[in-house]
């Protein structure tokens, strides 16, 4: 039987061949996503009983790194989808029921996960212009509407907006629904594509161009079952106690991007012949040292990431697991940006020419440190904990 990593390895080769044609016009990578839909990988984290592969966080990390070595943007779209399916699948039934989740929520969850195993793809719409990704500062609101909810607001960035089947939308309780600044009661809703979602073509960035991370305006009515976890006000609490799908999932993408930078530099240097250097640039000592340092840095980030993944599968929510989660994101983002910059310098102008593979990887890698939590925020969470303060309550900034 073909394993998820074998499928991902095959897909990554094809994605790499198409990456430039999606990057240049900042186009949604439709052909890659069609391949993902057909491959079964969208069901990687879906339980076997619902037709999926029953994978855990470590499986996600292995697959996402491979996809990112082919095309960072497509891997980032896969990451968003995995965050939705992974967090949905991981809600323990006992816990959810004890918090008040109904049979309707479990039936809806099964439907959403089964559809993913059959090729449905989901995105995440948290970020707002005024709030960034800080859940506690969301301005999008929800209120009761008949048996369900009405969600109204504007999201400034959502990878795959307009191309996916459903979106995980973060919103706060509207004042008429009892929300206040002190108690914003932030919740996640799964909103199907279609009426009530207007996407604007706003995405033309420096890197990760082929993610179609457009803005969207929402005024939608959803059934009660669309409330993630079946209980209001869980979003901020879960981001504190189980941050893996908000934090470490990005790390896998950027470790893959970092490894792609080293691979591509090695390929380029192997072919680059310069007069006077027998065997080309790879004979130059400091070139080899830079590649060696980059290789060691990427491997270190990978080991930290895979350690975090093992902890997430074994002890999700444990304080040590959560520190490992933030370490993985911090190191992955910083390593991707630093290694891609160093490899570019090593390879010279050939790597900076528009259209060269390393030039695209360099631009993609620069998004690593600023994806949530940004490197500064992740470092602050870790530093706060190391100084014996409460990372979520002990300082005047809040990561979420
Ligand atoms: C390629 C790409 C794809 C993306 N896809 C998605 C997506 O699918 N869905 C989605 O919801 N978002 C997405 N985002 C948006 C991403 O989550 C945001 O970039 C992020 O939320 C930060 O918002 P901002 O960049 O506007 O930074 P700002 O909010 O302007 O903040 C700038 C920096 O200041 C710091 N900062 C600001 N305020 C605070 C504070 N109160 N406490 C601590 N630090 C603070 C942060 O470090 C931040 O990096 C994507 C971004 C990129 C680059």
GROMACS .gro file of C-alpha atoms and ligand atoms in nm:
model
  453
    1UNK     CA    1   0.000   0.000   0.000
    2UNK     CA    2   0.125   0.349  -0.082
    3UNK     CA    3   0.201   0.547   0.233
    4UNK     CA    4   0.104   0.915   0.281
    5UNK     CA    5   0.471   1.016   0.259
    6UNK     CA    6   0.515   0.829  -0.071
    7UNK     CA    7   0.207   1.008  -0.209
    8UNK     CA    8   0.343   1.342  -0.086
    9UNK     CA    9   0.687   1.275  -0.236
   10UNK     CA   10   0.535   1.202  -0.579
   11UNK     CA   11   0.309   1.507  -0.562
   12UNK     CA   12   0.597   1.733  -0.453
   13UNK     CA   13   0.791   1.653  -0.770
   14UNK     CA   14   0.495   1.761  -0.985
   15UNK     CA   15   0.424   2.066  -0.766
   16UNK     CA   16   0.786   2.182  -0.805
   17UNK     CA   17   0.750   2.168  -1.184
   18UNK     CA   18   0.438   2.388  -1.170
   19UNK     CA   19   0.546   2.626  -0.892
   20UNK     CA   20   0.674   2.907  -1.116
   21UNK     CA   21   0.362   2.914  -1.334
   22UNK     CA   22   0.146   2.968  -1.021
   23UNK     CA   23   0.392   3.206  -0.850
   24UNK     CA   24   0.436   3.459  -1.129
   25UNK     CA   25   0.067   3.560  -1.164
   26UNK     CA   26  -0.006   3.493  -0.792
   27UNK     CA   27  -0.260   3.233  -0.909
   28UNK     CA   28  -0.442   2.973  -0.702
   29UNK     CA   29  -0.256   2.645  -0.772
   30UNK     CA   30  -0.563   2.471  -0.909
   31UNK     CA   31  -0.378   2.180  -1.071
   32UNK     CA   32  -0.193   2.106  -0.743
   33UNK     CA   33  -0.513   2.126  -0.540
   34UNK     CA   34  -0.692   1.896  -0.788
   35UNK     CA   35  -0.408   1.648  -0.737
   36UNK     CA   36  -0.442   1.682  -0.360
   37UNK     CA   37  -0.818   1.627  -0.382
   38UNK     CA   38  -0.764   1.307  -0.585
   39UNK     CA   39  -0.472   1.179  -0.376
   40UNK     CA   40  -0.663   1.106  -0.055
   41UNK     CA   41  -0.418   1.326   0.141
   42UNK     CA   42  -0.698   1.567   0.235
   43UNK     CA   43  -0.819   1.280   0.455
   44UNK     CA   44  -0.478   1.234   0.619
   45UNK     CA   45  -0.610   1.338   0.963
   46UNK     CA   46  -0.960   1.198   0.920
   47UNK     CA   47  -1.032   0.884   1.128
   48UNK     CA   48  -1.032   0.557   0.932
   49UNK     CA   49  -1.402   0.502   1.023
   50UNK     CA   50  -1.484   0.815   0.822
   51UNK     CA   51  -1.283   0.704   0.520
   52UNK     CA   52  -0.960   0.884   0.610
   53UNK     CA   53  -0.604   0.776   0.677
   54UNK     CA   54  -0.630   0.817   1.056
   55UNK     CA   55  -0.302   1.010   1.078
   56UNK     CA   56  -0.175   1.214   1.371
   57UNK     CA   57   0.036   1.527   1.401
   58UNK     CA   58   0.360   1.344   1.324
   59UNK     CA   59   0.208   1.216   0.998
   60UNK     CA   60   0.099   1.569   0.910
   61UNK     CA   61   0.448   1.703   0.978
   62UNK     CA   62   0.609   1.440   0.753
   63UNK     CA   63   0.367   1.508   0.466
   64UNK     CA   64   0.366   1.889   0.491
   65UNK     CA   65   0.747   1.910   0.488
   66UNK     CA   66   0.759   1.703   0.171
   67UNK     CA   67   0.488   1.907  -0.003
   68UNK     CA   68   0.667   2.230   0.095
   69UNK     CA   69   0.989   2.106  -0.064
   70UNK     CA   70   0.793   2.102  -0.390
   71UNK     CA   71   0.584   2.421  -0.358
   72UNK     CA   72   0.558   2.630  -0.040
   73UNK     CA   73   0.228   2.789  -0.137
   74UNK     CA   74   0.049   2.460  -0.202
   75UNK     CA   75   0.187   2.323   0.125
   76UNK     CA   76   0.052   2.628   0.307
   77UNK     CA   77  -0.295   2.564   0.163
   78UNK     CA   78  -0.263   2.202   0.276
   79UNK     CA   79  -0.162   2.330   0.622
   80UNK     CA   80  -0.481   2.538   0.653
   81UNK     CA   81  -0.695   2.238   0.554
   82UNK     CA   82  -0.507   2.013   0.797
   83UNK     CA   83  -0.559   2.267   1.076
   84UNK     CA   84  -0.934   2.238   1.027
   85UNK     CA   85  -0.955   1.860   0.988
   86UNK     CA   86  -0.687   1.794   1.251
   87UNK     CA   87  -0.846   2.009   1.519
   88UNK     CA   88  -1.197   1.878   1.438
   89UNK     CA   89  -1.086   1.515   1.454
   90UNK     CA   90  -0.895   1.578   1.778
   91UNK     CA   91  -1.190   1.714   1.982
   92UNK     CA   92  -1.233   1.435   2.243
   93UNK     CA   93  -1.599   1.325   2.248
   94UNK     CA   94  -1.617   1.299   2.629
   95UNK     CA   95  -1.475   1.648   2.677
   96UNK     CA   96  -1.698   1.802   2.409
   97UNK     CA   97  -2.009   1.636   2.559
   98UNK     CA   98  -1.916   1.747   2.908
   99UNK     CA   99  -1.896   2.105   2.776
  100UNK     CA  100  -2.241   2.076   2.620
  101UNK     CA  101  -2.179   1.958   2.260
  102UNK     CA  102  -2.489   1.794   2.115
  103UNK     CA  103  -2.542   1.493   1.884
  104UNK     CA  104  -2.592   1.749   1.606
  105UNK     CA  105  -2.232   1.867   1.641
  106UNK     CA  106  -2.093   1.514   1.618
  107UNK     CA  107  -2.308   1.434   1.313
  108UNK     CA  108  -2.192   1.756   1.145
  109UNK     CA  109  -1.828   1.681   1.230
  110UNK     CA  110  -1.860   1.335   1.075
  111UNK     CA  111  -2.007   1.485   0.757
  112UNK     CA  112  -1.728   1.744   0.727
  113UNK     CA  113  -1.451   1.490   0.790
  114UNK     CA  114  -1.601   1.231   0.554
  115UNK     CA  115  -1.621   1.494   0.282
  116UNK     CA  116  -1.252   1.582   0.337
  117UNK     CA  117  -1.155   1.218   0.290
  118UNK     CA  118  -1.344   1.232  -0.040
  119UNK     CA  119  -1.161   1.546  -0.156
  120UNK     CA  120  -1.332   1.848   0.002
  121UNK     CA  121  -1.083   2.118   0.101
  122UNK     CA  122  -1.112   2.375   0.379
  123UNK     CA  123  -0.951   2.709   0.466
  124UNK     CA  124  -0.909   2.930   0.772
  125UNK     CA  125  -1.034   3.290   0.799
  126UNK     CA  126  -0.909   3.448   1.120
  127UNK     CA  127  -0.699   3.751   1.025
  128UNK     CA  128  -0.856   4.096   1.030
  129UNK     CA  129  -0.696   4.429   0.946
  130UNK     CA  130  -0.730   4.572   1.298
  131UNK     CA  131  -0.666   4.252   1.490
  132UNK     CA  132  -0.411   4.051   1.293
  133UNK     CA  133  -0.460   3.694   1.412
  134UNK     CA  134  -0.525   3.781   1.779
  135UNK     CA  135  -0.848   3.594   1.839
  136UNK     CA  136  -0.936   3.804   2.143
  137UNK     CA  137  -0.941   4.117   1.922
  138UNK     CA  138  -1.174   3.982   1.648
  139UNK     CA  139  -1.429   4.230   1.515
  140UNK     CA  140  -1.632   3.986   1.304
  141UNK     CA  141  -1.945   3.908   1.504
  142UNK     CA  142  -2.201   3.633   1.539
  143UNK     CA  143  -2.548   3.628   1.691
  144UNK     CA  144  -2.837   3.384   1.714
  145UNK     CA  145  -3.047   3.357   1.399
  146UNK     CA  146  -3.340   3.118   1.438
  147UNK     CA  147  -3.191   2.778   1.524
  148UNK     CA  148  -2.845   2.879   1.400
  149UNK     CA  149  -2.614   3.181   1.380
  150UNK     CA  150  -2.556   3.482   1.158
  151UNK     CA  151  -2.186   3.569   1.108
  152UNK     CA  152  -2.099   3.918   0.981
  153UNK     CA  153  -1.759   4.075   0.920
  154UNK     CA  154  -1.451   4.119   0.705
  155UNK     CA  155  -1.142   3.897   0.692
  156UNK     CA  156  -0.835   4.058   0.537
  157UNK     CA  157  -0.641   3.739   0.453
  158UNK     CA  158  -0.767   3.386   0.386
  159UNK     CA  159  -0.556   3.141   0.188
  160UNK     CA  160  -0.761   2.982  -0.089
  161UNK     CA  161  -1.050   3.229  -0.046
  162UNK     CA  162  -1.303   3.171  -0.322
  163UNK     CA  163  -1.159   2.831  -0.420
  164UNK     CA  164  -1.238   2.604  -0.125
  165UNK     CA  165  -1.543   2.417   0.004
  166UNK     CA  166  -1.568   2.555   0.359
  167UNK     CA  167  -1.393   2.814   0.577
  168UNK     CA  168  -1.323   2.810   0.948
  169UNK     CA  169  -1.424   3.162   1.053
  170UNK     CA  170  -1.338   3.321   1.390
  171UNK     CA  171  -1.594   3.564   1.530
  172UNK     CA  172  -1.691   3.724   1.861
  173UNK     CA  173  -2.039   3.730   2.015
  174UNK     CA  174  -2.223   4.043   1.901
  175UNK     CA  175  -2.338   4.283   2.177
  176UNK     CA  176  -2.701   4.172   2.123
  177UNK     CA  177  -2.578   3.814   2.177
  178UNK     CA  178  -2.417   3.902   2.510
  179UNK     CA  179  -2.062   3.975   2.389
  180UNK     CA  180  -1.868   4.248   2.570
  181UNK     CA  181  -1.507   4.375   2.547
  182UNK     CA  182  -1.426   4.194   2.871
  183UNK     CA  183  -1.603   3.874   2.762
  184UNK     CA  184  -1.584   3.867   2.381
  185UNK     CA  185  -1.676   3.492   2.365
  186UNK     CA  186  -1.478   3.418   2.047
  187UNK     CA  187  -1.597   3.110   1.857
  188UNK     CA  188  -1.510   2.928   1.535
  189UNK     CA  189  -1.772   2.847   1.271
  190UNK     CA  190  -1.745   2.625   0.965
  191UNK     CA  191  -1.897   2.831   0.686
  192UNK     CA  192  -1.969   2.663   0.350
  193UNK     CA  193  -1.864   2.840   0.029
  194UNK     CA  194  -2.148   3.015  -0.150
  195UNK     CA  195  -2.404   3.287  -0.086
  196UNK     CA  196  -2.304   3.543   0.177
  197UNK     CA  197  -1.928   3.527   0.110
  198UNK     CA  198  -1.779   3.792  -0.116
  199UNK     CA  199  -1.414   3.749  -0.209
  200UNK     CA  200  -1.207   4.046  -0.330
  201UNK     CA  201  -0.896   3.993  -0.538
  202UNK     CA  202  -0.652   4.162  -0.296
  203UNK     CA  203  -0.355   3.920  -0.290
  204UNK     CA  204  -0.039   4.030  -0.472
  205UNK     CA  205   0.238   3.980  -0.214
  206UNK     CA  206   0.615   3.932  -0.209
  207UNK     CA  207   0.615   3.559  -0.132
  208UNK     CA  208   0.379   3.263  -0.095
  209UNK     CA  209   0.212   3.422  -0.393
  210UNK     CA  210   0.029   3.110  -0.508
  211UNK     CA  211  -0.191   3.086  -0.198
  212UNK     CA  212  -0.468   3.320  -0.324
  213UNK     CA  213  -0.487   3.461   0.030
  214UNK     CA  214  -0.758   3.709  -0.064
  215UNK     CA  215  -0.986   3.908   0.160
  216UNK     CA  216  -1.350   3.814   0.216
  217UNK     CA  217  -1.660   3.988   0.344
  218UNK     CA  218  -1.914   3.768   0.518
  219UNK     CA  219  -2.281   3.798   0.595
  220UNK     CA  220  -2.389   3.436   0.631
  221UNK     CA  221  -2.638   3.226   0.821
  222UNK     CA  222  -2.517   2.885   0.938
  223UNK     CA  223  -2.688   2.605   1.131
  224UNK     CA  224  -2.610   2.564   1.502
  225UNK     CA  225  -2.398   2.256   1.419
  226UNK     CA  226  -2.147   2.478   1.235
  227UNK     CA  227  -2.021   2.604   1.572
  228UNK     CA  228  -1.687   2.426   1.621
  229UNK     CA  229  -1.682   2.213   1.934
  230UNK     CA  230  -2.055   2.271   1.977
  231UNK     CA  231  -1.996   2.528   2.250
  232UNK     CA  232  -1.950   2.907   2.226
  233UNK     CA  233  -1.637   3.085   2.345
  234UNK     CA  234  -1.387   2.802   2.301
  235UNK     CA  235  -1.153   2.968   2.046
  236UNK     CA  236  -0.926   3.168   2.278
  237UNK     CA  237  -0.922   2.898   2.548
  238UNK     CA  238  -0.820   2.628   2.296
  239UNK     CA  239  -0.550   2.851   2.146
  240UNK     CA  240  -0.392   2.865   2.491
  241UNK     CA  241  -0.429   2.504   2.601
  242UNK     CA  242  -0.389   2.326   2.266
  243UNK     CA  243  -0.206   2.559   2.029
  244UNK     CA  244  -0.069   2.297   1.789
  245UNK     CA  245  -0.300   2.359   1.494
  246UNK     CA  246  -0.252   2.736   1.521
  247UNK     CA  247   0.123   2.724   1.574
  248UNK     CA  248   0.324   2.413   1.495
  249UNK     CA  249   0.142   2.329   1.174
  250UNK     CA  250   0.309   2.628   1.002
  251UNK     CA  251   0.644   2.506   1.129
  252UNK     CA  252   0.623   2.196   0.910
  253UNK     CA  253   0.573   2.410   0.599
  254UNK     CA  254   0.868   2.636   0.673
  255UNK     CA  255   1.107   2.355   0.765
  256UNK     CA  256   1.017   2.209   0.422
  257UNK     CA  257   1.081   2.546   0.256
  258UNK     CA  258   1.416   2.574   0.438
  259UNK     CA  259   1.520   2.228   0.319
  260UNK     CA  260   1.415   2.322  -0.036
  261UNK     CA  261   1.653   2.622  -0.018
  262UNK     CA  262   1.947   2.396   0.070
  263UNK     CA  263   1.855   2.139  -0.197
  264UNK     CA  264   1.820   2.403  -0.465
  265UNK     CA  265   2.144   2.577  -0.366
  266UNK     CA  266   2.329   2.244  -0.385
  267UNK     CA  267   2.184   2.176  -0.729
  268UNK     CA  268   2.271   2.523  -0.854
  269UNK     CA  269   2.623   2.520  -0.711
  270UNK     CA  270   2.687   2.181  -0.864
  271UNK     CA  271   2.622   2.324  -1.208
  272UNK     CA  272   2.784   2.667  -1.167
  273UNK     CA  273   3.124   2.672  -1.329
  274UNK     CA  274   3.347   2.976  -1.271
  275UNK     CA  275   3.680   3.040  -1.435
  276UNK     CA  276   3.977   2.941  -1.223
  277UNK     CA  277   3.785   2.716  -0.985
  278UNK     CA  278   3.833   2.350  -1.073
  279UNK     CA  279   3.486   2.193  -1.051
  280UNK     CA  280   3.296   2.516  -1.004
  281UNK     CA  281   3.168   2.710  -0.706
  282UNK     CA  282   3.127   2.406  -0.485
  283UNK     CA  283   3.508   2.390  -0.465
  284UNK     CA  284   3.513   2.723  -0.280
  285UNK     CA  285   3.564   2.659   0.091
  286UNK     CA  286   3.330   2.924   0.231
  287UNK     CA  287   3.058   2.815  -0.012
  288UNK     CA  288   3.080   2.464   0.132
  289UNK     CA  289   3.080   2.603   0.489
  290UNK     CA  290   2.766   2.804   0.424
  291UNK     CA  291   2.590   2.501   0.279
  292UNK     CA  292   2.709   2.294   0.575
  293UNK     CA  293   2.580   2.547   0.830
  294UNK     CA  294   2.248   2.571   0.647
  295UNK     CA  295   2.216   2.192   0.639
  296UNK     CA  296   2.281   2.173   1.015
  297UNK     CA  297   2.035   2.455   1.091
  298UNK     CA  298   1.756   2.294   0.888
  299UNK     CA  299   1.819   1.955   1.046
  300UNK     CA  300   1.806   2.111   1.394
  301UNK     CA  301   1.474   2.281   1.314
  302UNK     CA  302   1.340   1.952   1.176
  303UNK     CA  303   1.437   1.761   1.490
  304UNK     CA  304   1.271   2.020   1.715
  305UNK     CA  305   0.959   2.008   1.495
  306UNK     CA  306   0.943   1.630   1.498
  307UNK     CA  307   0.998   1.623   1.874
  308UNK     CA  308   0.705   1.863   1.911
  309UNK     CA  309   0.494   1.641   1.682
  310UNK     CA  310   0.567   1.331   1.892
  311UNK     CA  311   0.474   1.520   2.208
  312UNK     CA  312   0.151   1.648   2.050
  313UNK     CA  313   0.048   1.292   1.960
  314UNK     CA  314   0.143   1.155   2.303
  315UNK     CA  315   0.042   1.437   2.539
  316UNK     CA  316  -0.156   1.714   2.366
  317UNK     CA  317  -0.200   2.021   2.581
  318UNK     CA  318   0.073   1.932   2.829
  319UNK     CA  319   0.272   2.248   2.925
  320UNK     CA  320   0.596   2.088   2.799
  321UNK     CA  321   0.423   1.995   2.471
  322UNK     CA  322   0.307   2.352   2.429
  323UNK     CA  323   0.657   2.490   2.485
  324UNK     CA  324   0.783   2.246   2.221
  325UNK     CA  325   0.509   2.373   1.987
  326UNK     CA  326   0.622   2.737   2.020
  327UNK     CA  327   0.990   2.641   1.990
  328UNK     CA  328   0.913   2.456   1.667
  329UNK     CA  329   0.736   2.756   1.511
  330UNK     CA  330   1.003   3.003   1.620
  331UNK     CA  331   1.291   2.792   1.488
  332UNK     CA  332   1.117   2.695   1.165
  333UNK     CA  333   1.027   3.052   1.067
  334UNK     CA  334   1.364   3.200   1.159
  335UNK     CA  335   1.559   2.912   1.004
  336UNK     CA  336   1.369   2.931   0.675
  337UNK     CA  337   1.429   3.305   0.642
  338UNK     CA  338   1.797   3.289   0.747
  339UNK     CA  339   1.888   2.980   0.544
  340UNK     CA  340   1.717   3.104   0.228
  341UNK     CA  341   1.900   3.438   0.261
  342UNK     CA  342   2.234   3.269   0.318
  343UNK     CA  343   2.188   3.028   0.025
  344UNK     CA  344   2.098   3.320  -0.201
  345UNK     CA  345   2.415   3.504  -0.102
  346UNK     CA  346   2.616   3.187  -0.158
  347UNK     CA  347   2.480   3.136  -0.508
  348UNK     CA  348   2.510   3.499  -0.617
  349UNK     CA  349   2.306   3.681  -0.874
  350UNK     CA  350   2.198   3.359  -1.045
  351UNK     CA  351   1.979   3.294  -0.742
  352UNK     CA  352   1.827   3.641  -0.746
  353UNK     CA  353   1.719   3.645  -1.107
  354UNK     CA  354   1.341   3.667  -1.132
  355UNK     CA  355   1.212   3.323  -1.222
  356UNK     CA  356   1.496   3.130  -1.060
  357UNK     CA  357   1.380   2.864  -0.814
  358UNK     CA  358   1.589   3.001  -0.529
  359UNK     CA  359   1.450   3.350  -0.579
  360UNK     CA  360   1.096   3.212  -0.528
  361UNK     CA  361   1.204   3.009  -0.224
  362UNK     CA  362   1.371   3.319  -0.075
  363UNK     CA  363   1.046   3.516  -0.110
  364UNK     CA  364   0.836   3.228   0.028
  365UNK     CA  365   1.070   3.179   0.324
  366UNK     CA  366   1.034   3.541   0.435
  367UNK     CA  367   0.672   3.476   0.535
  368UNK     CA  368   0.788   3.217   0.791
  369UNK     CA  369   0.874   3.452   1.079
  370UNK     CA  370   0.560   3.662   1.037
  371UNK     CA  371   0.300   3.389   1.019
  372UNK     CA  372   0.120   3.359   1.350
  373UNK     CA  373   0.250   3.355   1.608
  374UNK     CA  374   0.527   3.572   1.460
  375UNK     CA  375   0.879   3.484   1.570
  376UNK     CA  376   0.876   3.779   1.812
  377UNK     CA  377   0.548   3.663   1.967
  378UNK     CA  378   0.661   3.298   1.987
  379UNK     CA  379   0.989   3.406   2.148
  380UNK     CA  380   0.798   3.623   2.394
  381UNK     CA  381   0.575   3.330   2.496
  382UNK     CA  382   0.883   3.113   2.552
  383UNK     CA  383   1.078   3.387   2.729
  384UNK     CA  384   0.785   3.471   2.954
  385UNK     CA  385   0.754   3.105   3.057
  386UNK     CA  386   1.132   3.075   3.109
  387UNK     CA  387   1.117   3.380   3.339
  388UNK     CA  388   0.851   3.212   3.551
  389UNK     CA  389   0.562   3.431   3.435
  390UNK     CA  390   0.232   3.311   3.289
  391UNK     CA  391   0.282   3.322   2.909
  392UNK     CA  392  -0.081   3.415   2.851
  393UNK     CA  393  -0.153   3.641   3.142
  394UNK     CA  394   0.181   3.747   3.281
  395UNK     CA  395   0.266   4.039   3.051
  396UNK     CA  396   0.087   4.323   2.880
  397UNK     CA  397   0.068   4.152   2.538
  398UNK     CA  398  -0.143   3.853   2.451
  399UNK     CA  399  -0.044   3.616   2.168
  400UNK     CA  400  -0.404   3.534   2.092
  401LIG     C1  401   0.135   3.368   0.306
  401LIG     C2  402   0.034   3.402   0.408
  401LIG     C3  403  -0.084   3.331   0.417
  401LIG     C4  404  -0.179   3.364   0.514
  401LIG     N1  405  -0.294   3.292   0.520
  401LIG     C5  406  -0.385   3.320   0.614
  401LIG     C6  407  -0.507   3.247   0.625
  401LIG     O1  408  -0.530   3.152   0.548
  401LIG     N2  409  -0.596   3.281   0.720
  401LIG     C7  410  -0.574   3.383   0.806
  401LIG     O2  411  -0.660   3.407   0.891
  401LIG     N3  412  -0.461   3.457   0.798
  401LIG     C8  413  -0.366   3.427   0.705
  401LIG     N4  414  -0.251   3.501   0.697
  401LIG     C9  415  -0.235   3.621   0.779
  401LIG    C10  416  -0.145   3.601   0.896
  401LIG     O3  417  -0.212   3.525   0.990
  401LIG    C11  418  -0.112   3.744   0.941
  401LIG     O4  419  -0.001   3.785   0.867
  401LIG    C12  420  -0.092   3.754   1.086
  401LIG     O5  421  -0.215   3.729   1.145
  401LIG    C13  422  -0.040   3.889   1.133
  401LIG     O6  423  -0.114   3.995   1.082
  401LIG     P1  424  -0.038   4.110   1.007
  401LIG     O7  425   0.062   4.047   0.918
  401LIG     O8  426  -0.139   4.199   0.949
  401LIG     O9  427   0.045   4.183   1.119
  401LIG     P2  428   0.002   4.302   1.221
  401LIG    O10  429  -0.124   4.264   1.292
  401LIG    O11  430   0.008   4.430   1.145
  401LIG    O12  431   0.120   4.296   1.322
  401LIG    C14  432   0.258   4.312   1.283
  401LIG    C15  433   0.342   4.238   1.380
  401LIG    O13  434   0.331   4.300   1.507
  401LIG    C16  435   0.315   4.207   1.610
  401LIG     N5  436   0.196   4.240   1.689
  401LIG    C17  437   0.099   4.322   1.652
  401LIG     N6  438   0.012   4.337   1.754
  401LIG    C18  439   0.053   4.261   1.853
  401LIG    C19  440   0.004   4.234   1.984
  401LIG     N7  441  -0.100   4.291   2.038
  401LIG     N8  442   0.069   4.145   2.056
  401LIG    C20  443   0.179   4.089   2.009
  401LIG     N9  444   0.231   4.115   1.889
  401LIG    C21  445   0.169   4.197   1.812
  401LIG    C22  446   0.313   4.071   1.547
  401LIG    O14  447   0.441   4.015   1.571
  401LIG    C23  448   0.298   4.093   1.398
  401LIG    O15  449   0.378   4.005   1.324
  401LIG    C24  450  -0.155   3.471   0.603
  401LIG    C25  451  -0.035   3.543   0.594
  401LIG    C26  452   0.059   3.509   0.500
  401LIG    C27  453   0.187   3.588   0.494
   0.00000   0.00000   0.00000
